[in-house]
Structure formats: C-alpha cells, structure tokens
Backbone as a ProteinNet text record, in pm:
[ID]
protein_1_A
[PRIMARY]
MNITQNIDNDIKFLTKSEIRLKILNELQKKPNNVRGLVKNTKITYSSISTNIMKLEQNNNIKKIENKYHITPMTDIYLKTLMDFKNSVDIVNTYEEFWNKHNLNQLSITSIKKITALKNAQLIETTPIDIYKTHNTTKKQMIKSTSVKAIFPYLHPEYPEIIEHILENKGSLEIIIPQTIFKELITRIDRKTRKNAMKNRNLKIYLTKKDLNLYLSITDATISLGLFKNDGSFDQNRILISKNQKSLKWGNDLFEHVKTEVV
[TERTIARY]
2742.5	2675.8	2739.4	2780.3	2845.6	2741.8	2793	2703.1	2616.1	2673.1	2596.3	2478	2501.8	2393.4	2286.3	2332.1	2236.4	2145.5	2207.5	2130.7	2033.3	2081.3	1994.3	1874.3	1900.7	1792.4	1693.1	1745.6	1657.2	1565.6	1624.4	1545.5	1440.7	1480.3	1383.5	1269.9	1303.5	1202.4	1103.7	1154.4	1068.1	980.7	1040.7	967.2	869.1	881.9	794.5	652	633.4	501.6	465.2	354.2	303.8	259.5	210.3	164.4	281.6	394	512.8	558.6	557.6	600.4	506.1	376.6	280.3	299.4	326.6	352.3	476.5	581.9	707	692.4	615.9	590.8	522.5	428.6	359.7	454.6	536.6	629.3	742.4	769.7	871	821.3	689.9	630.8	637	596	601.9	577.1	633.8	609	460.2	415.2	272.7	252.8	131.6	97.3	11.8	-28.3	-102.2	-234.9	-307.9	-438.6	-424.5	-321.1	-297.5	-264.1	-186	-149.9	-271.9	-359.5	-483.5	-567.7	-578.6	-659	-602.3	-470.2	-407.2	-397.3	-377.9	-356.1	-483.1	-584.9	-711	-688.3	-579.1	-549.2	-603.6	-644.4	-706.5	-609.8	-666.4	-587.9	-498.1	-553.1	-475.5	-356.3	-375.5	-264.7	-156.2	-197.4	-99.2	-21.8	-91.1	-26.4	73.7	33.6	122.1	249.1	233.5	350.1	435	372.9	449.6	543.3	492.1	573.4	691.9	668.2	774.9	878.9	831.4	923.4	1008.8	948.4	1022.3	1125.9	1088.5	1181.2	1298.5	1273.3	1377.9	1456.6	1431.3	1500.5	1477.3	1360.4	1325.4	1257.9	1196	1130.1	1160.9	1145.5	1162.7	1046.3	1003.9	895.1	952.3	913.8	959.2	836.5	809.5	696	564.2	535	408.3	389.4	497.5	490.6	607	582.7	685.2	761.7	893.2	982.8	1060.4	1077.7	1157.7	1305.7	1383.9	1526.7	1603.8	1717.7	1792.5	1827.2	1870.7	1910.1	1789.1	1676.6	1554.3	1507.9	1527.9	1494.2	1572	1699.2	1782.6	1730.6	1701.9	1647.4	1521.5	1432.4	1302.2	1315.7	1401.4	1422.7	1478.8	1571.7	1631.1	1526.6	1445.8	1341.1	1238.7	1199	1097.8	1154.1	1282.1	1345.3	1347.7	1382.2	1386.1	1246.5	1147.7	1008.8	962.5	993.5	953.3	1023.2	1150.5	1224.6	1159.4	1124.8	1058.4	924.1	850.9	720.4	734.3	839.3	861.7	891.2	976.5	1009.9	886.3	806.6	685.4	579.8	563.5	462.2	492.2	620.7	660.2	741.1	691.5	765.3	793.9	696.6	715.9	829.9	852.2	957.6	1095.4	1109.6	1240.9	1277.9	1179.8	1207.1	1256.8	1358	1416.9	1474.2	1526.1	1589.8	1731.6	1813.5	1953.9	1964.9	2011.9	2024.4	2170.7	2260.6	2404	2451.5	2386.9	2434.3	2371.3	2283.2	2235.1	2344.3	2381.1	2485.3	2431	2521.5	2482	2401.7	2445.8	2374.7	2233.4	2218.4	2085.7	1992.9	2046	1964.5	1927.2	2023.5	1996.7	1891	1891.6	1799.9	1680.7	1646.7	1539.5	1403.3	1394.6	1269.2	1236.5	1334.1	1307.4	1204.2	1186.7	1091.5	956.7	934.3	814.8	685.1	673.5	549.3	558.2	644.2	661.5	538.6	531.2	421	479	424.4	467.6	385.6	454.4	388.6	416.1	310.3	324.7	252.4	309.7	245	119.6	31.5	-89.9	-103.2	-185.9	-206.1	-257.2	-329	-382.8	-277.9	-191	-88.3	48.8	109.2	237.7	355.5	330.4	437.5	419.1	340.7	305.8	428.3	521.6	638.7	725.2	753.5	836.8	767.8	639.9	567.6	557.3	550.3	545.1	676	787.8	918.1	947	905.2	923.7	851	728.2	648.9	716	774.3	842.2	966.9	1040.5	1166	1145.2	1050.5	1038.2	981.6	921.7	871.2	965.7	1087.3	1184.3	1294.5	1352.1	1463.7	1598.1	1595.4	1719.1	1694.3	1776.3	1759	1893.5	1896.3	2008.6	1953	2026.3	1971.9	2080.8	2044.1	2126.1	2045.9	2095.7	2030.8	2113.5	2068.2	2148.9	2142.5	2047.2	2032.3	1979.2	1978.1	1932.4	1787.9	1698.5	1559.1	1549.4	1470.7	1460.8	1422.9	1354.4	1309.7	1405.4	1511.4	1604.7	1666.7	1715.5	1772.9	1671.5	1546.2	1440.8	1413.6	1412.6	1388.5	1501.1	1625	1741.9	1738.6	1710.8	1705.7	1598.4	1483.3	1373.3	1413.9	1477.9	1519.2	1621	1717.5	1822.6	1767.3	1675	1616.8	1532.3	1488.6	1409.7	1494.8	1625.6	1720.3	1741.5	1716.1	1738.4	1879.3	1910	2043.2	2029.2	2127.6	2125.9	2262.7	2261.5	2378.3	2333.2	2402	2360.7	2480	2453.7	2551	2500.7	2584	2543.4	2657.3	2626.9	2733.3	2806	2933.9	3014.1	2961.9	2903.4	2858.8	2743.3	2669.2	2555.2	2583	2701.8	2731.9	2717.7	2781.2	2784.1	2643.4	2564.3	2429.1	2341.9	2359.3	2280.9	2317.6	2445.7	2491.4	2464.2	2475.8	2456.5	2309.4	2219.8	2076.5	2020.4	2110	2070.5	2115.2	2029.1	2062.6	2202.2	2285.7	2427.3	2448	2375.1	2391.2	2346.2	2233.3	2181.8	2281	2335.5	2431.5	2558.6	2613.4	2738.6	2723.8	2616.3	2591.8	2575.4	2503.4	2479	2607.9	2692.7	2818.8	2915.2	2912.5	2996.6	2956.8	2826	2775.6	2762.3	2809.2	2805.4	2662.4	2569.2	2431.9	2406.8	2503.6	2496.7	2627.5	2619.1	2735.6	2706.8	2794.2	2775.9	2892.7	2860.9	2962.4	2952.3	3063.2	3064.9	3123.8	3071	3123.5	3136.2	3240.5	3257.6	3194.9	3158.3	3099.4	2949.5	2892.5	2749.2	2672.1	2561.9	2469.6	2349.1	2322.8	2218.1	2092.5	2077.7	1955.3	1929.7	1804.1	1762.2	1726	1768.1	1735.7	1720.3	1613.8	1601.8	1555.9	1622.1	1589.8	1554.4	1432.5	1385.9	1367.5	1304.9	1279.4	1193.2	1102.7	1003.4	994.4	1057.7	1041.9	1171.2	1174.5	1276.1	1202.9	1261.4	1207.6	1319.3	1287.7	1386.8	1337	1422.2	1391.8	1506.6	1477.5	1578.5	1588.6	1701	1720	1679.9	1628	1596.3	1725.3	1715.2	1833.7	1884.8	1799.7	1845.7	1919.6	1936	2012.2	1929.3	1800.6	1713.6	1653.2	1635.9	1575.9	1425.8	1374.7	1231.8	1159.4	1107.5	1037.9	893	850.2	709.6	677.7	781.3	752.4	864.1	823.6	917.7	859.5	947.1	906.1	928	824.7	832.7	801.8	880.8	857	873.9	802.6	798.7	843.4	875.9	911	1060	1095.2	1232.2	1333.3	1293.3	1383.9	1419.2	1319.4	1345.5	1433	1416.4	1501.7	1647.1	1668.9	1804.9	1858.9	1771.7	1809.9	1854.2	1777.5	1811	1940.4	1960.9	2085.3	2206.7	2192.7	2302.8	2334.8	2230.6	2251.9	2319.3	2277.4	2339.5	2488.6	2524.3	2665.8	2743.9	2679.5	2745.5	2776	2677.1	2698.3	2803.9	2800.3	2900.8	3041.6	3056.8	3187.5	3230.8	3134.5	3165.3	3199.4	3132.3	3146.4	3220	3228.3	3291.6	3442.2
-3459.9	-3342.5	-3308.4	-3179.4	-3142.3	-3108.7	-3084	-3063.6	-2939	-2833.4	-2711	-2734.5	-2809.6	-2842.6	-2927.8	-3020	-3102.5	-3016.8	-2922.5	-2833.6	-2749.3	-2694.8	-2614.6	-2695.4	-2817.4	-2903.3	-2938.2	-2966	-2999.2	-2881.7	-2761.4	-2643.2	-2614.3	-2628.7	-2609.7	-2709.8	-2834	-2938.5	-2905.3	-2856.5	-2825.9	-2702.8	-2599.1	-2473.5	-2478.8	-2579	-2591.3	-2627.2	-2681.7	-2728.2	-2674.7	-2601.7	-2551.4	-2666.9	-2774	-2890.9	-2957.2	-2971.3	-3032.3	-2949.4	-2818.9	-2732.3	-2744.2	-2755.6	-2771.6	-2905.6	-3009.2	-3141.2	-3135.5	-3075.2	-3067.9	-2981	-2873	-2789	-2867.7	-2954.6	-3038.7	-3141.4	-3201.6	-3304.8	-3243.6	-3115.8	-3046.9	-3031.5	-3016.7	-3006.1	-3141	-3247.6	-3382.7	-3484.8	-3606	-3711.8	-3743.3	-3785.9	-3813.3	-3910.8	-3966.6	-4053.5	-3974.9	-4042.4	-3974	-3919.4	-4001.5	-3957.2	-3834.7	-3837.9	-3724.4	-3597.5	-3612.6	-3497.7	-3441.4	-3531.3	-3487.8	-3406	-3454.1	-3386.7	-3248.3	-3240.5	-3115.6	-3011.3	-3056.7	-2962.7	-2931.8	-3018.1	-3005.1	-3024.8	-3092.7	-3126	-3265.7	-3291.3	-3420.8	-3536.4	-3651.9	-3773.4	-3805.8	-3795.4	-3830.4	-3737	-3606.6	-3509.8	-3534.2	-3562.7	-3593.2	-3718.6	-3823.9	-3952	-3935.5	-3861.7	-3840.7	-3767	-3660.4	-3579.9	-3646.5	-3727	-3805.3	-3899.9	-3963.4	-4055.8	-3983.2	-3864.6	-3787.1	-3741.4	-3698	-3654.9	-3770.6	-3888	-4006.5	-4047.6	-4041.7	-4076.5	-3979	-3855.6	-3752.3	-3745.1	-3840.1	-3848.9	-3727.5	-3665.9	-3555.1	-3604.6	-3720.8	-3780.4	-3930	-3988	-4132.9	-4186.6	-4308.9	-4371.8	-4460.3	-4430.7	-4508.8	-4544	-4674.1	-4723.9	-4653.8	-4657.5	-4606	-4454.6	-4382.5	-4237	-4180.3	-4068.2	-4004.5	-3901.7	-3903.2	-3812.5	-3729.8	-3602.2	-3517.3	-3549.3	-3553.2	-3584.9	-3461.4	-3479.5	-3365.3	-3258.3	-3300.4	-3202.5	-3122.6	-3191.3	-3121.8	-3025.2	-3060.9	-2972.4	-2841.2	-2850.6	-2731.4	-2649.6	-2717.7	-2647.1	-2570.1	-2638.7	-2580.2	-2458.3	-2467.5	-2353.2	-2233.9	-2262.3	-2155.9	-2091.9	-2176	-2125.8	-2042.1	-2088.4	-2016.3	-1885	-1885.2	-1760.5	-1659.3	-1708	-1619.8	-1566.7	-1654.8	-1614.6	-1510.3	-1534.4	-1439.1	-1304.2	-1308.6	-1184.6	-1104.7	-1174.4	-1109	-1051.6	-1127.3	-1080.8	-952.2	-944.7	-825.3	-704.4	-724	-614.9	-569.1	-664.2	-629.7	-563.2	-614.3	-558.7	-413.8	-383.9	-248.6	-182.2	-196.7	-146.4	2.4	80.6	224.5	258.8	170.9	195.2	166.6	55.7	13.7	78.6	96	141.3	286.4	311.1	445	501.9	413	453.8	398.7	467.8	429.2	315.8	200.2	82.6	48.1	142	112.4	74.9	128.2	99.4	-25.5	-89.8	-220.5	-322.3	-400.7	-501.1	-616.5	-695.2	-814.4	-907.3	-919.7	-1005.2	-954.4	-822	-763.4	-793.6	-784.6	-811.3	-959.2	-1045.1	-1189.6	-1228.4	-1156.7	-1190.5	-1095.5	-1037.5	-939.1	-998.8	-1131.9	-1197.9	-1173.9	-1125.8	-1090	-977.2	-903.5	-792.7	-834.8	-965	-1018.8	-957.5	-936.8	-884.9	-736.1	-666.1	-522.9	-443.9	-321	-231.6	-105.2	-67.4	55.3	172	270.1	390.1	503.9	568.9	678.1	802.7	916.5	1043	1061	1145.9	1178.4	1330.2	1382.6	1528.7	1582.6	1498.3	1540.1	1527	1426.9	1400.9	1393.1	1508.8	1512.8	1474.9	1464.1	1425.6	1281.6	1204.9	1071.2	982.2	984.9	896.3	934.2	1063.5	1106.5	1079.2	1112.4	1092.7	945.3	858.8	714.9	666.8	707.6	665.2	731.5	855.8	926.4	852.4	813.3	742.9	613.7	542.1	416.2	440.9	546.5	573.7	621.2	711.9	772.2	675.5	566.2	469.4	350.2	361.1	251.9	281.6	176.1	191.5	176.6	122	103.6	136.4	225.5	268.2	270.7	213.6	230.3	302.4	401.5	477.9	530.1	541.3	610.3	732.7	851.1	976.6	1042.9	1039.4	1096	1247.9	1306.5	1452.6	1490.6	1617.9	1663.1	1709.8	1631.7	1674.3	1760	1866.6	1955.5	1884.2	1770.4	1702	1593.5	1566.1	1460.3	1488.6	1611	1636.8	1612.2	1653.1	1633.9	1485	1407.6	1263.3	1196.6	1231.6	1175.1	1209.1	1334.2	1379	1303	1284.3	1213.2	1069.9	1002.4	862.9	856.1	946.2	945.7	979.2	1073.9	1112.7	1001.3	908.6	794.5	667.8	689.8	581.4	489.2	541.6	462	477.7	406.2	414.8	428.2	496	517.2	494.5	441	439.4	502	608.1	673.6	697.2	682.4	714.1	838.8	943.5	1069.7	1128.6	1214.9	1286.5	1381.5	1395	1484.1	1628	1664.9	1802.2	1844.7	1749.9	1787.7	1765.1	1714.9	1676.4	1793.1	1904.9	2018.4	2069.7	2087.5	2139.3	2041.2	1912.5	1810.5	1806	1796.8	1773.8	1894.4	2015.6	2135.6	2160.9	2093.4	2111.8	2006.4	1918.8	1822	1877.9	1869.4	1921.3	1874.6	1970.3	1943.8	1837.7	1849.9	1754	1613.9	1608.3	1479.2	1414.7	1496.5	1448.2	1396.3	1474	1434.8	1305.8	1295.9	1174.4	1051.9	1070.2	958.7	911.4	1005.9	968.5	906.9	956.1	900.8	755.9	730.5	595.6	509.1	563.7	494	458.8	542.4	526.8	602.8	686.1	757.1	738	670.9	648.3	709.2	799.6	868.2	834.7	786.1	751.4	852.4	922.2	1026.6	974.3	1023.5	983.6	1103.9	1101.2	1202.6	1155.6	1028.1	970.9	997.1	985.4	1005	889.5	923.4	821.6	818.4	701.5	691.8	621.4	613.3	554.3	605.2	594	620.5	486	464.8	339.8	366.3	314.8	317.3	180	132.5	2.3	27.5	-2.6	19.7	-114.7	-110.7	-234.9	-331.4	-276.8	-363.3	-349.5	-246.7	-224.5	-179.8	-197	-128.3	-41.4	72.1	161.9	190.4	178.8	197.9	301.4	398.6	499.2	507.9	545.5	546	681.8	702	819.4	785.8	883.9	865.7	869.6	827.6	827.8	968	1070	1207.6	1265.3	1184.6	1226.9	1286.2	1301.8	1357.2	1245.4	1272.8	1172.7	1165	1044.5	1024.3	1027.8	1143.6	1160	1112	1067.5	1030.7	885.4	802.5	660.9	595.7	512.5	430.8	289.9	195.3	56.8	22.7	-30	-64.5	-212.3	-277.3	-419.2	-444.7	-549	-571.7	-709.7	-801.2	-936	-946.5	-1052.9	-1070.8	-1082.2	-1147	-1160.9	-1024.1	-935.9	-802.8	-720.3	-739.4	-668.2	-710.5	-840	-888.5	-833.3	-832.4	-778.5	-633	-555.5	-415.6	-397.1	-477.1	-469.6	-504.5	-607.4	-646.9	-535.5	-470.1	-360	-242.1	-211.8	-103.4	-129.3	-251.1	-284.5	-279	-319.6	-314.1	-170.2	-82.3	58.8	120.5	88.2	140.6	100.7	-22.4	-70.6	-0.7	26.3	85.1	233.5	308.3	453.8	519.8	449.8	514.7	491.6
-1488.2	-1430.8	-1295.9	-1277.9	-1151.9	-1044.8	-922.9	-809.1	-823.9	-887.2	-907.5	-1000.1	-1106.6	-1199.1	-1131.4	-1045.4	-970.2	-882.3	-811.6	-724.1	-805.5	-917.7	-1004.2	-1051.5	-1094.5	-1144	-1033.7	-913.3	-800.5	-765	-760.9	-726.6	-833.8	-960.1	-1069.4	-1058.5	-1025.5	-1012.1	-900.8	-789.4	-675.5	-700.8	-758.1	-777.3	-894.5	-976.5	-1093.4	-1053.9	-934.3	-892.3	-754.1	-749	-621.4	-532.3	-594.3	-518.1	-446.4	-516.1	-454	-334.1	-350	-240	-120.3	-147.8	-38	33	-44.1	15.2	103.8	52.4	128.2	252.6	241.6	358.8	469.5	431	529.2	589.8	505.3	554.4	637	613.3	693.8	838.1	852.5	986.7	1058.5	987.2	1044	933	944.9	845.6	837.5	718.4	701.8	587.1	577	464.2	365.5	255.4	149.5	201.8	276.7	327.1	419.9	502.4	591.5	514.4	406.7	323.3	250.9	204	137.9	235.6	357	459.2	493.3	508	551.1	440.5	315.5	204.5	125.8	141.6	65.6	-84.9	-119.1	-259.2	-286.9	-408.7	-441.3	-420.1	-393.1	-367.9	-486.7	-608.2	-728	-747	-720.8	-736	-631.8	-508.6	-403.7	-440	-481.9	-516	-629.1	-733.6	-849.7	-809.5	-730.9	-693.9	-586.4	-501.5	-404.5	-478.4	-583.7	-661.3	-726.3	-780.4	-844.3	-741.4	-624.2	-519.3	-468.9	-461.1	-415.8	-519.4	-646.7	-754.4	-759.9	-722.2	-725.7	-594.7	-505.5	-375.7	-285.6	-301.1	-212.5	-85.5	-93.7	22.5	27.1	146.3	164	246.1	211.7	285.2	395.2	518.1	633.1	716.8	727.9	807.4	769	638.7	583.3	592.1	626.9	626.6	546.2	481.6	400.1	483.1	467.1	538.1	436.3	464.5	377.5	397.9	290.4	300.5	347.7	412.2	466.8	363.3	244.1	142.2	94.4	79.1	36.7	144.1	269.9	380.2	369.2	333.4	313.8	196	83	-33.6	3.9	75.3	105.9	196.8	297	386.3	309.3	217.8	136.4	46.3	-16.6	-105.8	-30.1	87.6	164.8	219.1	258.1	302	188.7	68.4	-48.6	-79.2	-76.2	-103.4	-1.3	126.3	230.2	213.2	170	145.1	33	-74.1	-187.4	-144.2	-62.2	-13.3	67.7	151.7	234.4	146.3	46.5	-45.4	-120.8	-168.2	-244.5	-157	-34.9	55.1	91.6	113.4	152.2	40.6	-81.8	-198.5	-188	-139	-126.4	-29.8	67.4	166.3	107.5	35.4	-13.8	-147.6	-235.7	-371.3	-373	-454.8	-473	-344	-259.5	-134.3	-127.4	-49.5	-34.4	67.6	21.1	108.6	138	107.7	117	256.5	360.8	496	557.2	483	526.9	497.1	595.2	574.4	490.3	433.1	357.9	448.1	573	668.3	693.3	705.7	727.9	611.5	491	372.2	365.9	397.2	395.4	498.6	612.7	721.4	728	614.7	611.4	647.7	644.3	683.1	830.8	907.9	1048.6	1057.8	947.6	944.6	886.8	881.7	816.4	868	998.1	1055.8	1089.1	1017.7	1042.3	996.8	1045	1007.8	944.8	831.6	765	819.4	877.1	928.9	830.2	784	687.8	736.5	704.1	738.3	652.6	700	625.9	621.7	532.4	529.4	662.9	737.3	867.3	977.1	965.3	1068	1001.3	978.6	907.4	997.5	1128	1221.4	1271.9	1203.2	1251	1269.5	1175.6	1185.8	1306	1321	1434.4	1567.4	1576.2	1702.5	1740	1640.5	1666.9	1727.6	1668.6	1721.4	1856.3	1871.4	1999	2111.6	2085.6	2185.7	2229.7	2133.4	2165.1	2249.9	2217.6	2288.5	2431.8	2451.4	2585.6	2689.5	2645.4	2743.6	2761.1	2706.4	2714.8	2815	2869.3	2963.5	2893.6	2772.7	2697.4	2550.9	2496.5	2357.1	2286.7	2167.5	2076.1	1954.2	1905.5	1793.4	1701	1575	1476.1	1434.6	1470.9	1434.3	1324	1201.1	1092.7	1084.9	1158.2	1161.3	1299.9	1329.5	1461.6	1453.3	1508.8	1521.8	1648	1646	1763.5	1893.6	1883.2	2004	2053.3	1979.8	2023.2	2160.3	2187.5	2321.5	2433	2411.9	2511.9	2534.1	2425.7	2436.2	2514.1	2479.9	2547.7	2697.1	2726.1	2865.9	2943.7	2883.5	2948.9	2983.9	2889.4	2913	3026.1	3024.3	3127	3264.8	3271.5	3400.1	3460.9	3375.6	3423.2	3435.4	3461.3	3487.7	3367.9	3248.2	3127.8	3075	2967.4	2906.5	2755.5	2696.2	2551.2	2490	2369.5	2282.2	2152.1	2109.7	1985.8	1893.7	1766.1	1661.8	1591.4	1587.8	1526.2	1444.4	1348.6	1277.5	1371.2	1351.7	1436.4	1430.1	1317.1	1295.2	1386.1	1439.5	1524.9	1673	1705.1	1842.9	1940.9	1909.9	2004.1	2033.2	1927.2	1946.2	2024.4	1997.2	2068	2215.4	2244.2	2380.7	2471.4	2416.8	2499.2	2531	2461.9	2486.4	2583.4	2632.3	2735.4	2870.3	2970.2	3103.6	3145	3186.2	3212.3	3320.2	3430.5	3540.4	3498.4	3431.5	3382.6	3287.1	3198.9	3099.5	3165.1	3257.9	3322.6	3403.5	3478.3	3557	3467.1	3357.2	3266.1	3200.7	3160.3	3095.1	3197.7	3321.3	3427.2	3456.8	3458	3485.8	3360.3	3249.7	3119.7	3077.3	3117	3070.5	2941.2	2904.2	2777.4	2702.9	2589.4	2503.9	2367.7	2326.2	2198.3	2106.4	1988.3	1888.3	1774.3	1748.7	1646.1	1515.9	1406.8	1276.8	1183.9	1103.1	998.5	867.6	863.7	742.3	738	618.4	602.9	666.9	729.6	780.8	687.8	629.8	527.9	577.2	709	762.7	903.7	943.4	1081.2	1143	1267.8	1335.6	1484	1542.7	1689	1736	1839.7	1898.7	2044.3	2080.1	2216.6	2287.2	2403.6	2476.7	2396.3	2315.7	2249.8	2099.2	2040.9	1896.8	1830.6	1698.4	1618.6	1517.4	1485.8	1384.1	1284	1157.3	1051.9	953	923.6	822.1	723.8	600	494.9	425.9	358.4	274.9	131.3	62	-79.3	-160.6	-284.9	-371.6	-400.4	-379.8	-402.9	-283.2	-175.3	-58.1	53.8	33.8	139.3	222.5	351.7	439.5	414.5	404.4	382.2	516.2	551.8	680	674.6	557.3	539.7	570	589.5	615.6	697	790.2	865.9	877.3	901.9	921.8	1068.6	1132.9	1275	1293.6	1378	1406.7	1555.4	1605.9	1750.4	1795.7	1702.6	1748.3	1783.4	1852.6	1901	1786.8	1677.5	1562.4	1505.1	1498.1	1443.3	1537.5	1668.7	1764.5	1748.8	1729.7	1705.7	1574	1472.4	1341.6	1357.2	1432.7	1454.1	1530.2	1634	1710.9	1625.7	1543.1	1454.9	1355.1	1303.2	1208.9	1278.4	1399.3	1476.7	1494.2	1533.4	1554.9	1424.5	1314.2	1183.4	1145.5	1159.8	1123.6	1213.6	1342.4	1436.4	1392.3	1351.7	1304.3	1175.8	1088.7	958.1	962.9	1050.3	1042.2	1157.6	1272.1	1388.4	1386.8
[MASK]
++++++++++++++++++++++++++++++++++++++++++++++++++++++++++++++++++++++++++++++++++++++++++++++++++++++++++++++++++++++++++++++++++++++++++++++++++++++++++++++++++++++++++++++++++++++++++++++++++++++++++++++++++++++++++++++++++++++++++++++++++++++++++++++++++++++

C-alpha cells in the first residue's frame, strides 16, 4: 500500500465517526484521559473507551503518563478536515452570494483560505432599502483613514467618497477600468486630487481587462461583491467581515488582482 492510499484510508477512518472527530478535537486542545473526555464531550464512557482504543490502534493517538495525545500526522489530518468543513459551511451559509456568480478573479489562495470569512455578514437589499449594500460600504469607507478598493464600475458617489477620504488626510489605492478613469478623476476636486497624488495618498491602477468583483478594504472591514454569470454586477448582496484574518484575506486578494490585471 502506497502513502496516498494510507492517507486516504486514515481520512476515511477519521471521518466515518463523529465521535472520533470529537475526541480528536478535544485532544487537539490539550491531552486528556477518558474521564476528562467524557466530561468535556458529554459522550458516554463506553463510547469514548471504544473509540479511544480504535484511535490508538490506528496510531492516531498515543498514551503518555495516563493521558492521550494526538499524533503529529493526525493533527495535520484534523486541521485539513476542519478547514475543509469550515469552507463548506461558509459556502452553504452564504449560498445565495456564491451560487451562480463569477468567481474567476478569486485566487486559488483566496479560495483555500476562505475560512477567513467565517464570521462574515451577508448584507442584502430589501424592497424598502434598495441602496442598503452601497450605503453600508460607503459608511465603512468614509470613516476610514486607509482604503484599498476595486471599483469595477463608476458609481455616482465614488468621486465624493474619494474626495472625502482625501480631505480628511486619508489614503486610497484603487483599481478601476481604464474606461471610467477620466470621468472619475475629473469629478474629484482638482486641488485635493493633485495634493493627494503628489503625496502618494492617492494611487490609481488602471486596467483594460474586465474586473469581475467589487472589493473594499477599510481600517476595520472588508466588503466583497460579485458579478453574476450573465455578466451583470449583483448590487443586491455583499459580504462584509471585520476580523483581522478577513482583512488580510482582502489585502491578499487586492494584491492578486492588481498583479493579474494591471
């Protein structure tokens, strides 16, 4: 049996039992004995004992000084499995956001690290508030001192937002289609624009290629919007996240798109 078959068999063995996964999750936190595992998992003593024996026989755990320890290889398996599970959970939770949308500009790394968006919030327009998505992202941008953004189209309020940030000593990096550059730039106060570009507080990256997503990264949040498969931008929903992992995820995606299209 080769190493690939061994790995396949180990993963099948672990995923076949929810009890084994719960035991390993506990042991990943810290070594423990059977009684401690029963207390923490609320699983019966007999079920814990039976599965502990199977895990030990399969070299997933080792007993050291009356406590069970997860083995290094099993630790890797478990992290991979949990990352995959969390990724699936994110896709399922926000199915309306991901399904039937163009994901081509998401990098492989972004997709692999999609768990960074685990605690994201889906913002959707309503019949009463049809501008909810735009107003939410606008609010985040105008109160920030540093903004990176991918604007795939020209919204009438983008020049005003940019001007506001610059006038309040903020800085921006934006990626935009070459086709909207002239209209965008001429609608920003000339003096404000010139000073910002001179001081490198405004950096604009132009592209002739299609932009298939909206992204804004502020001091505290990232906002992500996608295009539908029919080529139209989905203005009815955006995904917003506020944790540090998601901010890094957003920055990495911004740099990836900049490299790809500029």
